[in-house]
Coordinates of C-alpha atoms in Angstrom, one line a residue:
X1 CA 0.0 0.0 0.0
X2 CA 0.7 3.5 -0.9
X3 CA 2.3 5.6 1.7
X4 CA 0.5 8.2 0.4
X5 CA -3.1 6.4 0.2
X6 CA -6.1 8.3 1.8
X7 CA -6.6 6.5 5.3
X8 CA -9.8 7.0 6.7
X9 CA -10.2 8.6 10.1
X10 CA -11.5 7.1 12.7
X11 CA -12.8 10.2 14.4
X12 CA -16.0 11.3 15.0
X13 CA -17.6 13.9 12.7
X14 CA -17.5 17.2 14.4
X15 CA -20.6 19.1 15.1
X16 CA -21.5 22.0 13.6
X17 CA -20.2 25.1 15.8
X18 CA -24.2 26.7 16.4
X19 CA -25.0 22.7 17.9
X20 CA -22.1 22.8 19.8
X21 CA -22.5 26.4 21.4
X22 CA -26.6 25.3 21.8
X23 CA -25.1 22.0 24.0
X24 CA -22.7 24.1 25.9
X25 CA -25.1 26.7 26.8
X26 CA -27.9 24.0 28.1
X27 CA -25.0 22.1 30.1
X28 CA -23.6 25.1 31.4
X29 CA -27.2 26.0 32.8
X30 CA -27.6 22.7 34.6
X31 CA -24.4 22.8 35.9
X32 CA -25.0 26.0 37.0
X33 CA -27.7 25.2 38.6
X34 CA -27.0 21.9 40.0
X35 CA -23.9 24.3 41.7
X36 CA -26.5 27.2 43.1
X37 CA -28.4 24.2 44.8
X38 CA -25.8 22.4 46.4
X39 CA -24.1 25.6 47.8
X40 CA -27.7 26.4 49.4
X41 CA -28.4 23.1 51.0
X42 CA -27.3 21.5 54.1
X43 CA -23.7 19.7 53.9
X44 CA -25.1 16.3 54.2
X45 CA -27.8 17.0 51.7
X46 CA -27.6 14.6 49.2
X47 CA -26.5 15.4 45.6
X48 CA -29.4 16.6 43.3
X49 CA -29.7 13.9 40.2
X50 CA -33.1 15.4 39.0
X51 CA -32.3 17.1 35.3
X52 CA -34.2 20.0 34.5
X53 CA -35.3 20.5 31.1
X54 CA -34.9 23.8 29.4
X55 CA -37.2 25.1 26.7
X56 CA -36.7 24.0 23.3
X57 CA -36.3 26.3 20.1
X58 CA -40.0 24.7 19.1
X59 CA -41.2 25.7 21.9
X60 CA -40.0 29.3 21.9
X61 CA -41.6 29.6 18.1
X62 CA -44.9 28.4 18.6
X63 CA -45.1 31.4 22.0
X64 CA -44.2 34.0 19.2
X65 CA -46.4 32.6 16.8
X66 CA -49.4 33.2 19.7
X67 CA -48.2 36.4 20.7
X68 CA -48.4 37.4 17.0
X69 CA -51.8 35.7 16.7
X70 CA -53.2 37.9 19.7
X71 CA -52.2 40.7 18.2
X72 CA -53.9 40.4 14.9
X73 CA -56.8 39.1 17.0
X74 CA -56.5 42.8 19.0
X75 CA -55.8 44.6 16.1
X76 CA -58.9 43.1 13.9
X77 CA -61.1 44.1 17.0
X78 CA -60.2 47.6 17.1
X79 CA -60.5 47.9 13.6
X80 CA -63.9 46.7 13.6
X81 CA -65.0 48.5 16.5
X82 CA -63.7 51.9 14.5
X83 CA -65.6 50.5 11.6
X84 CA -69.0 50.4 14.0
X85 CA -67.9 53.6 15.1
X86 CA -68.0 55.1 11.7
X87 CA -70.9 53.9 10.6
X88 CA -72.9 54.8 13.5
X89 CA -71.6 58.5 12.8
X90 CA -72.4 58.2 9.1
X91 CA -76.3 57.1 9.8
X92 CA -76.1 59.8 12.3
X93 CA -75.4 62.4 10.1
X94 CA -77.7 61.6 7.3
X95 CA -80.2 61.6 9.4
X96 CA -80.0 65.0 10.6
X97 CA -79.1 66.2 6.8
X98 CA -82.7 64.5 5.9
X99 CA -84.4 66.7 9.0
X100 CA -82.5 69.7 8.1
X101 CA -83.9 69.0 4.2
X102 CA -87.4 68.8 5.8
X103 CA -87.2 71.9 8.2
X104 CA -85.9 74.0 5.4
X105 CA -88.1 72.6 2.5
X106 CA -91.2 73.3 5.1
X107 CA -89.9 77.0 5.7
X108 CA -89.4 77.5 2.3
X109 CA -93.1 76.4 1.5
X110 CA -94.4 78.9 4.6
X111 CA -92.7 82.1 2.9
X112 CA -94.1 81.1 -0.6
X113 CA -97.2 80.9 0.8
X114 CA -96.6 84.3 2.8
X115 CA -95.5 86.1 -0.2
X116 CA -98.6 84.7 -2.4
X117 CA -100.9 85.7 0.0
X118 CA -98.9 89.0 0.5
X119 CA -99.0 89.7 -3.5
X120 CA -102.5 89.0 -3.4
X121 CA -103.2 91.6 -0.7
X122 CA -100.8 93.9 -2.3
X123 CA -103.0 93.3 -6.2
X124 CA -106.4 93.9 -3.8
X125 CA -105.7 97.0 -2.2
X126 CA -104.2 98.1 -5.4
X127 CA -107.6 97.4 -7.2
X128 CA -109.5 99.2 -4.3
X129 CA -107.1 102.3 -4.8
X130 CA -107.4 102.6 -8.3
X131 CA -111.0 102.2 -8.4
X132 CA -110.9 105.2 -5.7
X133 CA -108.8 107.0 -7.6
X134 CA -111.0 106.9 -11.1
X135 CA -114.0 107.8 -9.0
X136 CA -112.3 110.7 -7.7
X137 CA -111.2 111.9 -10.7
X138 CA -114.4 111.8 -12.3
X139 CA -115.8 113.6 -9.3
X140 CA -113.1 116.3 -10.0
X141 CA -113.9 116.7 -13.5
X142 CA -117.2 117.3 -13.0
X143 CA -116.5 119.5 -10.5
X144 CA -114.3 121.2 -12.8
X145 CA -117.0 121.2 -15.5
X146 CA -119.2 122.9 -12.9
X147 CA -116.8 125.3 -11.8
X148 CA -115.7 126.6 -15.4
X149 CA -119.4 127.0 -16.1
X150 CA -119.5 129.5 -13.0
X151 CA -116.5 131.7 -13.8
X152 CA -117.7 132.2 -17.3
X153 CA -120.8 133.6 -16.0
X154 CA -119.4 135.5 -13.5
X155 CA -117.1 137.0 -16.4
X156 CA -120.1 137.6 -18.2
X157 CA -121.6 139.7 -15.1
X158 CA -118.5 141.2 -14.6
X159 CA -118.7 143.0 -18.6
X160 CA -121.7 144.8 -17.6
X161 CA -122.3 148.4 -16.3
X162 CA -120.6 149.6 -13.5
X163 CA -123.4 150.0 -11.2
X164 CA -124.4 146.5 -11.9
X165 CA -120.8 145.6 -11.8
X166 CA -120.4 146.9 -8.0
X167 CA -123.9 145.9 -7.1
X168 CA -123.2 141.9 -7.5
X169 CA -119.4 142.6 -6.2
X170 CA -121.4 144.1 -3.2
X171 CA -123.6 140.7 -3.4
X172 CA -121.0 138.3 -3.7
X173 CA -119.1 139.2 -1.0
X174 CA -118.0 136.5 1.4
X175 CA -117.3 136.8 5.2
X176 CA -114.4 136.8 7.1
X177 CA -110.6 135.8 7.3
X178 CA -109.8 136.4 11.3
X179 CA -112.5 139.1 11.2
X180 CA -111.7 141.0 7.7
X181 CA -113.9 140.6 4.8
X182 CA -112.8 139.0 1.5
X183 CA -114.6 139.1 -1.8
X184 CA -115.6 136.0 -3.6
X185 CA -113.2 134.8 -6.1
X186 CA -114.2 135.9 -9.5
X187 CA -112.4 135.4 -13.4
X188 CA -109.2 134.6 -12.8
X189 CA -109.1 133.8 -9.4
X190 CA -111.9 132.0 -9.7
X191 CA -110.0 129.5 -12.0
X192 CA -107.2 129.6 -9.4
X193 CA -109.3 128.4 -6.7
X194 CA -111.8 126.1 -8.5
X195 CA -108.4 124.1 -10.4
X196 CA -106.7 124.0 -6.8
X197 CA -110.0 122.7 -5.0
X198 CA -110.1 120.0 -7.7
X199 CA -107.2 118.4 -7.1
X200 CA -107.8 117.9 -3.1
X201 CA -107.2 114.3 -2.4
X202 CA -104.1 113.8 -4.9
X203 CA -101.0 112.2 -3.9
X204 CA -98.1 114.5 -3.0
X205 CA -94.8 113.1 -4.2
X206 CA -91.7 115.8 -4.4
X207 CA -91.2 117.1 -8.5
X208 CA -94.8 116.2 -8.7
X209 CA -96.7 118.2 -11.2
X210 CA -99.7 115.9 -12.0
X211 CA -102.0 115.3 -12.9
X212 CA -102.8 113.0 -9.9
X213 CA -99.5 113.4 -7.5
X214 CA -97.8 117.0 -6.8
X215 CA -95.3 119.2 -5.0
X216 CA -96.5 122.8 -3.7
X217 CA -94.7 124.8 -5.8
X218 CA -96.3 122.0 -8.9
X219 CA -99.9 123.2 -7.5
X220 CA -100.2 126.2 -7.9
X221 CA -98.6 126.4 -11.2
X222 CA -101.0 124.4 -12.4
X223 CA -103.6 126.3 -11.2
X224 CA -102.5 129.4 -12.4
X225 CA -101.9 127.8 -16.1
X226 CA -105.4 127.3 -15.8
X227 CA -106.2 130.7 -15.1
X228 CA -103.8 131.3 -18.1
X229 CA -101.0 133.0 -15.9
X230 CA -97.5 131.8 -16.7
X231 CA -95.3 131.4 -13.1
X232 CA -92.1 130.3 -12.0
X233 CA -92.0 126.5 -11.3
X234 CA -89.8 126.5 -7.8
X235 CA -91.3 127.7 -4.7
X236 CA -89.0 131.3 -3.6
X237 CA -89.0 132.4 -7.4
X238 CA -93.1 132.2 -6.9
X239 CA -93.2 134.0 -4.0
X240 CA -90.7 137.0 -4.6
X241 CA -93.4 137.7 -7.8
X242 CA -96.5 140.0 -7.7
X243 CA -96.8 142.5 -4.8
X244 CA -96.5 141.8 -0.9
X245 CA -99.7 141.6 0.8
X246 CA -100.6 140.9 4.5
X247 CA -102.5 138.2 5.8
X248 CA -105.1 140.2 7.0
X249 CA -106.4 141.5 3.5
X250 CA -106.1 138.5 1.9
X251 CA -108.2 137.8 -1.5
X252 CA -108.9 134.3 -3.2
X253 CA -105.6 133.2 -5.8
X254 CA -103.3 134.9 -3.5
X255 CA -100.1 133.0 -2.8
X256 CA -99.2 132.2 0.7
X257 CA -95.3 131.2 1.3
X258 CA -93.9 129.8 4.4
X259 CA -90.1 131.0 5.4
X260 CA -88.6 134.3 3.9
X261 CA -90.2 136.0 0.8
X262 CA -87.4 135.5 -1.6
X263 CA -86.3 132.1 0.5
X264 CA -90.0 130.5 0.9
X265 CA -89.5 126.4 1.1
X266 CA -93.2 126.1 1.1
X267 CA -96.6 127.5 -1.0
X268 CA -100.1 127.4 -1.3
X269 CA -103.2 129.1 -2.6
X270 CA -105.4 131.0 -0.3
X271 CA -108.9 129.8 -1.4
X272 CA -111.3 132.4 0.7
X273 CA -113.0 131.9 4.5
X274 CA -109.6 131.6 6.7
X275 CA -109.0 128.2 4.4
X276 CA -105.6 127.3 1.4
X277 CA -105.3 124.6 -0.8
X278 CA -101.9 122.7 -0.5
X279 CA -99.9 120.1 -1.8
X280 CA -98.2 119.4 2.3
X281 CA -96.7 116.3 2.2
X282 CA -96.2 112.6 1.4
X283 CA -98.2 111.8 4.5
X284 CA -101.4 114.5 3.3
X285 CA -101.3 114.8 0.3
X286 CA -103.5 117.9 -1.4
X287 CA -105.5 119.0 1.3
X288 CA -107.6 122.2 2.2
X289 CA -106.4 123.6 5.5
X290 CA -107.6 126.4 7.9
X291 CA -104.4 129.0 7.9
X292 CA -104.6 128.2 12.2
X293 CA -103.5 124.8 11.3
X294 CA -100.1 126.2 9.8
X295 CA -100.0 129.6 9.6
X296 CA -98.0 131.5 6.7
X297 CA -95.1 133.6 7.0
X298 CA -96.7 135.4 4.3
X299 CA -98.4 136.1 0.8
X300 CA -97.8 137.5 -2.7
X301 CA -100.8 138.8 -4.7
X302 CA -100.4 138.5 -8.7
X303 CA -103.5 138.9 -10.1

């Protein structure tokens, strides 16, 4: 044989190093053991022989595979206890979206309602006032009819002789303004009067110059336009016209102003008996007015 022939050993085949280590550390903690209790018993005691078995790698697995199985379990439970939690909150809120939808679709139906029923009052009383209104006006026209019919005959009187002249002046005279006498509005002034008289009732509404709504100064242009007299259409260029008179001679078509003569903020026609004709305000409209109700500052005569 060969000197240099392979000669098999006859030596055990070495464990692997992580075996060996595994081995050492299990004997080591028996021994250690087996030392602690022998140091801690009596002297006689005898030797301990009873070999305690450490926990295998197996072992040690399947406690992490529970550990890891209880914590999915926890985890799935939570989850599905937030999923509960989110739907009860969803259900929640569309339920009180679908009350809200109600409350507001119900209010929304009460204001229609409100507003029809408003719109319908609003149409009635529009009705009634416009119905008043043409029967007013058709009351004023005749009354204007009336009243033309009367100045032309009093023109016609007033073409005559002069004694018959002065007897009806005489005649028509009228009684008192604050104790004075006033004569009876004839021709011209009789226009004046009539046209301002007519339009009692009317709507006052500030640039107003009719024929239904008007201002003061808007009055009594119109009214002397009907008497064919041409004036001024603001109120203090009205006023500073004609000549000054007082209040206690006062004659009917004579134009009262409130404030200063050439600064007047306010006119109206004197009509006869103590009483003027004015467009006032939004509130009065054209109304006939004793002068003790709002006395004038004073009055312009143009005629």
């Amino acid at each position: 044989m060969s000197h240099t022939a392979h000669i098999p050993s006859h030596r055990k085949p070495r464990r692997s190093a992580s075996k060996l280590a595994l081995r050492a550390g299990v004997a080591g903690g028996v021994l250690g053991t087996i030392a602690v209790a022998g140091a801690a018993g009596p002297a006689n005691a005898e030797p301990v022989t009873e070999t305690i078995e450490m926990p295998t790698l197996g072992s040690l697995a399947a406690g992490s595979n529970l550990a890891s199985a209880v914590a999915a379990s926890a985890e799935a439970s939570q989850q599905e206890a937030l999923d509960q939690s989110l739907q009860t909150l969803e259900q929640a809120a569309l339920k009180k979206a679908s009350q809200d939808a109600k409350k507001a679709k119900a209010e929304a139906d009460r204001k229609a309602a409100a507003e029809r029923a408003e719109k319908a009052r609003l149409k009635a009383e529009k009705e009634r006032k416009e119905a008043e209104e043409a029967a007013e006006r058709a009351s004023r026209t005749s009354t204007r009819t009336q009243l033309a019919t009367n100045s032309s005959s009093n023109d016609g009187g007033s073409s005559s002789s002069s004694s018959s002249s002065s007897s009806s002046s005489d005649s028509g005279s009228s009684a008192s303004d604050s104790g004075s006498r006033t004569q009876a509005p004839t021709g011209s002034a009789a226009s004046i009067v009539a046209f301002a008289r007519a339009q009692v009732g009317d709507a006052y509404i500030s640039g107003g110059t009719g024929p239904n709504a008007w201002d003061c100064s808007g009055l009594v242009q119109a009214a002397y336009r009907a008497a064919g007299i041409d004036l001024p259409r603001i109120s203090y260029q009205q006023s500073s016209m004609g000549s000054s008179v007082s209040l206690g001679n006062l004659q009917p078509g004579d134009i009262l102003y409130w404030g200063s003569r050439s600064g007047s903020y306010h006119v109206a026609i004197y009509v006869g008996g103590g009483k003027y004709v004015g467009a006032q305000n939004s509130s009065t409209g054209v109304v006939e007015r004793s002068l003790d109700w709002d006395p004038p500052s004073g009055a312009v005569r143009i005629l």
